[in-house]
mmCIF file of C-alpha atoms in Angstrom:
data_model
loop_
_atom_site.group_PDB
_atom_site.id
_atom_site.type_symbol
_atom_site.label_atom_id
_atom_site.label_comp_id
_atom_site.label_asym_id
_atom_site.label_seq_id
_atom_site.Cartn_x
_atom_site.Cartn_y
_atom_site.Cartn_z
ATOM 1 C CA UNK A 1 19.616 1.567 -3.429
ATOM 2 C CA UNK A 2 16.191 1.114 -2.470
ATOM 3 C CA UNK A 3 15.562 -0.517 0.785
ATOM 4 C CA UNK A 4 12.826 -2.867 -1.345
ATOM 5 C CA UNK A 5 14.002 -4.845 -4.428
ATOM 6 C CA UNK A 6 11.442 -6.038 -6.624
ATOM 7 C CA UNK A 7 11.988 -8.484 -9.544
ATOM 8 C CA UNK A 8 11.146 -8.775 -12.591
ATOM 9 C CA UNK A 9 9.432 -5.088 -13.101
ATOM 10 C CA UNK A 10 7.659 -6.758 -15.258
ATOM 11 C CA UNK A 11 6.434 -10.055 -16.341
ATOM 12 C CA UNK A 12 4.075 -11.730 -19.065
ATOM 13 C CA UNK A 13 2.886 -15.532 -18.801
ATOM 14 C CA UNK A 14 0.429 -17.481 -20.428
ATOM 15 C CA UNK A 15 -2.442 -19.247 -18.857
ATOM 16 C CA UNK A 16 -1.443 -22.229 -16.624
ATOM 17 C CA UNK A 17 2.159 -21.352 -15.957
ATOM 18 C CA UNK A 18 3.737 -21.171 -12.147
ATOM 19 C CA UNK A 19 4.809 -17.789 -11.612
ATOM 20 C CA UNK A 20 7.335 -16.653 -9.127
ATOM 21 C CA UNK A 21 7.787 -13.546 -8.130
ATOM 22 C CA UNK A 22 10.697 -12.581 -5.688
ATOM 23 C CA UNK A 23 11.684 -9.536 -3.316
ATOM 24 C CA UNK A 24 14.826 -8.547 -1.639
ATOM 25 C CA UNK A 25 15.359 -6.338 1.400
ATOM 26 C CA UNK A 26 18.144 -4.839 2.535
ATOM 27 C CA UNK A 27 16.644 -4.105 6.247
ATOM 28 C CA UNK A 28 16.296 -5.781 9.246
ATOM 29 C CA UNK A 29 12.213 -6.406 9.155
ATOM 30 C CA UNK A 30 9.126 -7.812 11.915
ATOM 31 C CA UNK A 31 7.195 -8.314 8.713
ATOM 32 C CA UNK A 32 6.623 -8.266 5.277
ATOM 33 C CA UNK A 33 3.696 -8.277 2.931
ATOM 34 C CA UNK A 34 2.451 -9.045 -0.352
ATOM 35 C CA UNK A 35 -0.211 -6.590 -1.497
ATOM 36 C CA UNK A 36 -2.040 -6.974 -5.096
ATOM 37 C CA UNK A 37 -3.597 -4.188 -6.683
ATOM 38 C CA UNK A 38 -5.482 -4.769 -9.963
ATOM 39 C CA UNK A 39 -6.111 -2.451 -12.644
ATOM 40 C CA UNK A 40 -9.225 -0.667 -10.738
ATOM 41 C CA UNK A 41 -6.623 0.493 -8.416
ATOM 42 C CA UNK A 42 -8.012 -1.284 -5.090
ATOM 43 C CA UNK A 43 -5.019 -2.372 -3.359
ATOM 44 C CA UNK A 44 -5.637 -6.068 -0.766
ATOM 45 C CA UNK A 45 -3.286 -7.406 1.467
ATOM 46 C CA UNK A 46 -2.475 -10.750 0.230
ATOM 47 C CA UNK A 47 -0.227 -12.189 2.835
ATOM 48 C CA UNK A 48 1.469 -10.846 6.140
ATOM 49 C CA UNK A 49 4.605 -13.314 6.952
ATOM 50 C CA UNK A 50 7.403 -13.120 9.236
ATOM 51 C CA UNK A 51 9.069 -16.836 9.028
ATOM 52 C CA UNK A 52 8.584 -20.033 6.732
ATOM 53 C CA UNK A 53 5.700 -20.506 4.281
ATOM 54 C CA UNK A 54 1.827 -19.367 3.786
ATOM 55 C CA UNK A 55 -0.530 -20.418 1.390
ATOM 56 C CA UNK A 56 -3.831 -19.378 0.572
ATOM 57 C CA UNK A 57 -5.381 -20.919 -2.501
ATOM 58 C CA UNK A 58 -3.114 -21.078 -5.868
ATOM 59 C CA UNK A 59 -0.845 -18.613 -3.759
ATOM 60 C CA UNK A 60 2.010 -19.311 -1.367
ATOM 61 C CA UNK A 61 4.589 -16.874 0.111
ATOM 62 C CA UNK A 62 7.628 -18.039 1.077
ATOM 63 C CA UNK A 63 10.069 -15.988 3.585
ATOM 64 C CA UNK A 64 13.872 -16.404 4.011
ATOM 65 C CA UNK A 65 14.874 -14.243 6.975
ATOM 66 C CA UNK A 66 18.707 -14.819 6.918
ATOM 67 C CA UNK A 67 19.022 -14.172 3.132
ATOM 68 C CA UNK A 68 16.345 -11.194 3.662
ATOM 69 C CA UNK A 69 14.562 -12.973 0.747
ATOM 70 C CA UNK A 70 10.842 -13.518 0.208
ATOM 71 C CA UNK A 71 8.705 -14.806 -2.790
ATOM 72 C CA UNK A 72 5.293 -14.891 -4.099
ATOM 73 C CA UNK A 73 4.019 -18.099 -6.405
ATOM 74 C CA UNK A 74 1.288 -18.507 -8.587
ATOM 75 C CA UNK A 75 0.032 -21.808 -9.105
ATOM 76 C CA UNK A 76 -1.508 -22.728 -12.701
ATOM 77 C CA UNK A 77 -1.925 -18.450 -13.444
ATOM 78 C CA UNK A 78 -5.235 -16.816 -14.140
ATOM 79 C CA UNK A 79 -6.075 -13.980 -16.481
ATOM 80 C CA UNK A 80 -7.980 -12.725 -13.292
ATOM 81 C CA UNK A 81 -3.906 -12.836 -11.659
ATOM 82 C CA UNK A 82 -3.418 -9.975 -13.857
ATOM 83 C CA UNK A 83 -2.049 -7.249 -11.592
ATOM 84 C CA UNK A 84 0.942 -5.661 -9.747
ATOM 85 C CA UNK A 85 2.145 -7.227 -6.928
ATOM 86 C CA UNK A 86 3.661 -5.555 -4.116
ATOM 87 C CA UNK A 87 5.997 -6.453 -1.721
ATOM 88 C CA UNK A 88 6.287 -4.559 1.368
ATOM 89 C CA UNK A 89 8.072 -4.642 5.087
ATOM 90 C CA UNK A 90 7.929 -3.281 8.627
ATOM 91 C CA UNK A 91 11.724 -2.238 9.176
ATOM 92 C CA UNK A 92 12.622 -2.325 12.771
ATOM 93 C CA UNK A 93 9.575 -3.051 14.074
ATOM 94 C CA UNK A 94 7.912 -0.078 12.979
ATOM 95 C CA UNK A 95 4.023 0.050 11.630
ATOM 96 C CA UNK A 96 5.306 1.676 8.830
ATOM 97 C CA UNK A 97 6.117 0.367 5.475
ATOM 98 C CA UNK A 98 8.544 0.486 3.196
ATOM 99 C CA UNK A 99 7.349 -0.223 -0.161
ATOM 100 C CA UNK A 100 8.930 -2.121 -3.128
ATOM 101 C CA UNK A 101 7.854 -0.532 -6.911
ATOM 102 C CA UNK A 102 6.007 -3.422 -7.796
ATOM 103 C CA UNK A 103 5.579 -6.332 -10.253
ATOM 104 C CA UNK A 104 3.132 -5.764 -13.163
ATOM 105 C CA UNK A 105 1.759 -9.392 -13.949
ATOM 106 C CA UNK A 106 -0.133 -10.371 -17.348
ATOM 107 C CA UNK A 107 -1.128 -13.392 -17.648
ATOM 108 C CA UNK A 108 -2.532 -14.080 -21.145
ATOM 109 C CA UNK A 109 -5.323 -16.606 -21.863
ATOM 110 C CA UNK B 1 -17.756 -4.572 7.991
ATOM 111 C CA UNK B 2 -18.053 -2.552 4.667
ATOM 112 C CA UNK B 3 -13.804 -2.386 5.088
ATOM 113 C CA UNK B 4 -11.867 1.485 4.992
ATOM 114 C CA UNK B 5 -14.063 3.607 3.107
ATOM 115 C CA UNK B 6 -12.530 6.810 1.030
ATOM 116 C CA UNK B 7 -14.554 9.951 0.193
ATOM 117 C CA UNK B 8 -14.137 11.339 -2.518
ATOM 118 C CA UNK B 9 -13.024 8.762 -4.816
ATOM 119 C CA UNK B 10 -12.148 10.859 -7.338
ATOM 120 C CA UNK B 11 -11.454 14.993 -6.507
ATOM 121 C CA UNK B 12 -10.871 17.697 -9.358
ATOM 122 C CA UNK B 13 -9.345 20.596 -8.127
ATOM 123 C CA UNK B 14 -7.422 24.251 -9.257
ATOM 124 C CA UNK B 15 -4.317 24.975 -8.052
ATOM 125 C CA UNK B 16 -4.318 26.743 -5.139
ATOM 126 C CA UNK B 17 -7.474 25.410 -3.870
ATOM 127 C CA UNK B 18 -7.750 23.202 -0.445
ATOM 128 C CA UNK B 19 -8.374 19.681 -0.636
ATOM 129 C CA UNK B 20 -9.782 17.436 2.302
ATOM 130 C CA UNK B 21 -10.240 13.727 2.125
ATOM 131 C CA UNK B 22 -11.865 11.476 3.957
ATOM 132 C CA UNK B 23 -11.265 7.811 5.781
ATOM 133 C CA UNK B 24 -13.242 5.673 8.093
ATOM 134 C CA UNK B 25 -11.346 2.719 9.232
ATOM 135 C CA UNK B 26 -12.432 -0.856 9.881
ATOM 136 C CA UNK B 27 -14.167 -0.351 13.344
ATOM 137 C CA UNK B 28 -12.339 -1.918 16.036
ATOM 138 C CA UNK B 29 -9.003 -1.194 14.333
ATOM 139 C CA UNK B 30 -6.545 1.250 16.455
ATOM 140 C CA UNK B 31 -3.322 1.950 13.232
ATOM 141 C CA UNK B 32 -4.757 4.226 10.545
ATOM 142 C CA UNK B 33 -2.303 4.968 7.806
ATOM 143 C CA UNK B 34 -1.995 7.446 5.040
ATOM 144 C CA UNK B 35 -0.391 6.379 2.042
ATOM 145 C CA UNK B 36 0.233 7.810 -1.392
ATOM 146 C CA UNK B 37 0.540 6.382 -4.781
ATOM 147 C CA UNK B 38 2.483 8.242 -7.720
ATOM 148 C CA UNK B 39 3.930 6.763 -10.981
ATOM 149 C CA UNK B 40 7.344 8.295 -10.362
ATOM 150 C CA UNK B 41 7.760 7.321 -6.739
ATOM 151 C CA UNK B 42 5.389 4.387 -6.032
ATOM 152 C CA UNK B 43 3.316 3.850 -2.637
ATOM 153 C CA UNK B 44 4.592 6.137 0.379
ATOM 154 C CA UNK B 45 3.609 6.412 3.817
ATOM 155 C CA UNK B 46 2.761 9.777 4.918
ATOM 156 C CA UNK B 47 1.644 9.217 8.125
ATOM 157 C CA UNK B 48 -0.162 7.047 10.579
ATOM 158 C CA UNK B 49 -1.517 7.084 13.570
ATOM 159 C CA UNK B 50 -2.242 4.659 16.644
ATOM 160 C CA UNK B 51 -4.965 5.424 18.809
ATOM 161 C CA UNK B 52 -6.069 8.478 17.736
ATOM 162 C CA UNK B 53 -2.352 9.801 17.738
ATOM 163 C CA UNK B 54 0.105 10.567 15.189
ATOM 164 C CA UNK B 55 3.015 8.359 15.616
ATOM 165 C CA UNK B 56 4.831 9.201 12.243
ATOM 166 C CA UNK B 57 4.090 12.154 10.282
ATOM 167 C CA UNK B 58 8.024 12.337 8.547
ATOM 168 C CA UNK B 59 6.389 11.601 4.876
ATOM 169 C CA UNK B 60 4.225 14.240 5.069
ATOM 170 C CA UNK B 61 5.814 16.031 2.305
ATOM 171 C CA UNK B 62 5.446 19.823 3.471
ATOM 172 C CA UNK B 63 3.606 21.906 5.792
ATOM 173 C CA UNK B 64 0.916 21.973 2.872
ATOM 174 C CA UNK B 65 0.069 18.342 4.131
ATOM 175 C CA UNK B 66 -1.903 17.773 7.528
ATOM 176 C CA UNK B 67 -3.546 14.978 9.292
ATOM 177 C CA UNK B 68 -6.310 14.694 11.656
ATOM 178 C CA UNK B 69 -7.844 12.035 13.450
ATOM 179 C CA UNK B 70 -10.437 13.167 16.082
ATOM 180 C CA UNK B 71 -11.705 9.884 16.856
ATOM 181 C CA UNK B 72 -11.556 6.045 16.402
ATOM 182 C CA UNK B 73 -13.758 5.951 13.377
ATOM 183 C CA UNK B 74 -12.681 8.927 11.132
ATOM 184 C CA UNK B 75 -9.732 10.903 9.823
ATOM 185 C CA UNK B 76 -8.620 13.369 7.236
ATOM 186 C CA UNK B 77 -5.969 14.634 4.915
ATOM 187 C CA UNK B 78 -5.849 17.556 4.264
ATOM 188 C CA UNK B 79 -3.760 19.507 1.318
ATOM 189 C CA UNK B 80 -3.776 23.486 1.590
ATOM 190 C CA UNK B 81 -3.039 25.020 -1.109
ATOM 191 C CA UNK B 82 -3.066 22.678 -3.283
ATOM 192 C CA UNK B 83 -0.142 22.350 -6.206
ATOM 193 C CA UNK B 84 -0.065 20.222 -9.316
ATOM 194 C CA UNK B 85 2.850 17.779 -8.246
ATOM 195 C CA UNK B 86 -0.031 16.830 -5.694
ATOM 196 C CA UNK B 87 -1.533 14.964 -7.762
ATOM 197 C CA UNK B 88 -1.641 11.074 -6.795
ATOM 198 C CA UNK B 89 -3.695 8.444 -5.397
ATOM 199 C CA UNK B 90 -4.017 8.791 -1.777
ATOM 200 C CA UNK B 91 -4.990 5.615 -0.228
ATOM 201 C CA UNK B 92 -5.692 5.247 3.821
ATOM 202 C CA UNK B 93 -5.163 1.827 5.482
ATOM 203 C CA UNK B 94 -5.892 0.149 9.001
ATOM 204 C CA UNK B 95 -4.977 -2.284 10.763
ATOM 205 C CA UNK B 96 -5.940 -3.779 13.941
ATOM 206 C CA UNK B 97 -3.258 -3.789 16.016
ATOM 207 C CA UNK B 98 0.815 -2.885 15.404
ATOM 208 C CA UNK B 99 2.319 -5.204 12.936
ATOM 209 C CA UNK B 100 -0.410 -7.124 11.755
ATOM 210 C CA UNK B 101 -2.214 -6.954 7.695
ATOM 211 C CA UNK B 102 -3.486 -3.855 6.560
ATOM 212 C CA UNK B 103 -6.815 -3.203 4.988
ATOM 213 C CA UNK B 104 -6.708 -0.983 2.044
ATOM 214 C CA UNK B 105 -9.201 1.501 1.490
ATOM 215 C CA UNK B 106 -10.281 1.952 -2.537
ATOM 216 C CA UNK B 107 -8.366 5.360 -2.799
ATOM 217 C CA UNK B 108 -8.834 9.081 -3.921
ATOM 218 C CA UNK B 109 -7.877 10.450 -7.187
ATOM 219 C CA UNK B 110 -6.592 13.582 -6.652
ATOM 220 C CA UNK B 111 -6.441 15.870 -10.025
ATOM 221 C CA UNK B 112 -4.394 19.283 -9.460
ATOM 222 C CA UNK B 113 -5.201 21.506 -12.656
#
C-alpha cells in the first residue's frame, strides 16, 4: 500500500463545477503539499499545510490530521485548472517527500 | 528571482554515454532536492541536500547515479553510464529552509536511446 493515496486517478468536469479532490496518508506527517503540474510539465507548489484550512484564490486546502486526510477544492473550475494535482507529505519530519500518483483534472469548457 | 533553473531541458543521449545536469536554486535557499518523474513510478526523491551537504541520497537508484553540490548556488546529477530505463524527467527543487514549500525547477528530459 502506498504511503500516499490519491483519489479519483482521474477526473473530468465541466466548466463551473466545484471540484474536490482528496488524499489519504497512512504516515505520521510535519507537512503536506499540493503541487500542480500542467501539461508543459512545470510542476508549482500550490499549498504547504500542516493544520486547518488555506485558501488562495478559487483554491482551498483543507487538512484533517487525526483522520490523516487532506483535500484540494476548486471553486467554479477553469479549463486553465486542467492538470494533475499532486499531493505530497514530509513523513516524520523529514525534508523529504513522499509522493502520491496524482490526479489528472479536465475540465471541459 | 528567475526561480530553480534546469540545464538542459531536454538531453538526447546513447546508451552508455554520461549524462550531467544542471540546477541553480533560488538564491538564499539552503534544501536542494533531486527528484524524478517516470510514468510507471511517479515523482521520487533521489536525493537532497541541506547546506551544501547530502542529507539523503537512499533514492539514488545505483552507483550509476551521483550528486554534487559544491556550493550554495549550483548542483549536479550526474548519470554514468547511462541505460535506457534512465529515461525520465528529472526535476530539482529548493526550498528555503527544512519543511517549508518547494520551488520546482522546469525539468530535464532525459532520452536514453
Amino acid at each position: 500500500k502506498n504511503e500516499v493515496e490519491q483519489s479519483p486517478q482521474n477526473l473530468t468536469a465541466q466548466e463551473g463545477e466545484f471540484i474536490t479532490i482528496n488524499c489519504s496518508y497512512s504516515v505520521g506527517i510535519s507537512a503536506l503539499h499540493w503541487l500542480q503540474q500542467h501539461p508543459g510539465g512545470g510542476i508549482v507548489s500550490l499549498f504547504m499545510l500542516s493544520s486547518g484550512k488555506k485558501k488562495h484564490g478559487r483554491l482551498i486546502a483543507t487538512i484533517n490530521i487525526q483522520e490523516k486526510h487532506s483535500s484540494l477544492h476548486i471553486t467554479a473550475s477553469h479549463p486553465r485548472d486542467s492538470a494533475v494535482y499532486i499531493c505530497a507529505v514530509n513523513s516524520g519530519g523529514s525534508e523529504k517527500l513522499v509522493f502520491g500518483k496524482g490526479m489528472k483534472l479536465t475540465v471541459n469548457p | 528571482d528567475a526561480g530553480v533553473i534546469q540545464s538542459p531541458r531536454h538531453e538526447v543521449t546513447e546508451m552508455g554515454q554520461e549524462v550531467t545536469l544542471r540546477c541553480k536554486p533560488i538564491s538564499g535557499h539552503n534544501s536542494l532536492f533531486w527528484y524524478r518523474q517516470t510514468m510507471m513510478r511517479g515523482l521520487e526523491l533521489l536525493i537532497y541536500f541541506n547546506n551544501n551537504v547530502p542529507i539523503d541520497d537512499s533514492g539514488m537508484p545505483e552507483d550509476r547515479f551521483s550528486a554534487k553540490m559544491p556550493n550554495a548556488s549550483f548542483s549536479t546529477l550526474k548519470i554514468q553510464p547511462s541505460e535506457p530505463r534512465d529515461s525520465a524527467v528529472y526535476f530539482c527543487a529548493s526550498s528555503i529552509q527544512e519543511n517549508t514549500e518547494a520551488f520546482f525547477g522546469q525539468g530535464t528530459r532525459l532520452t536514453v536511446v
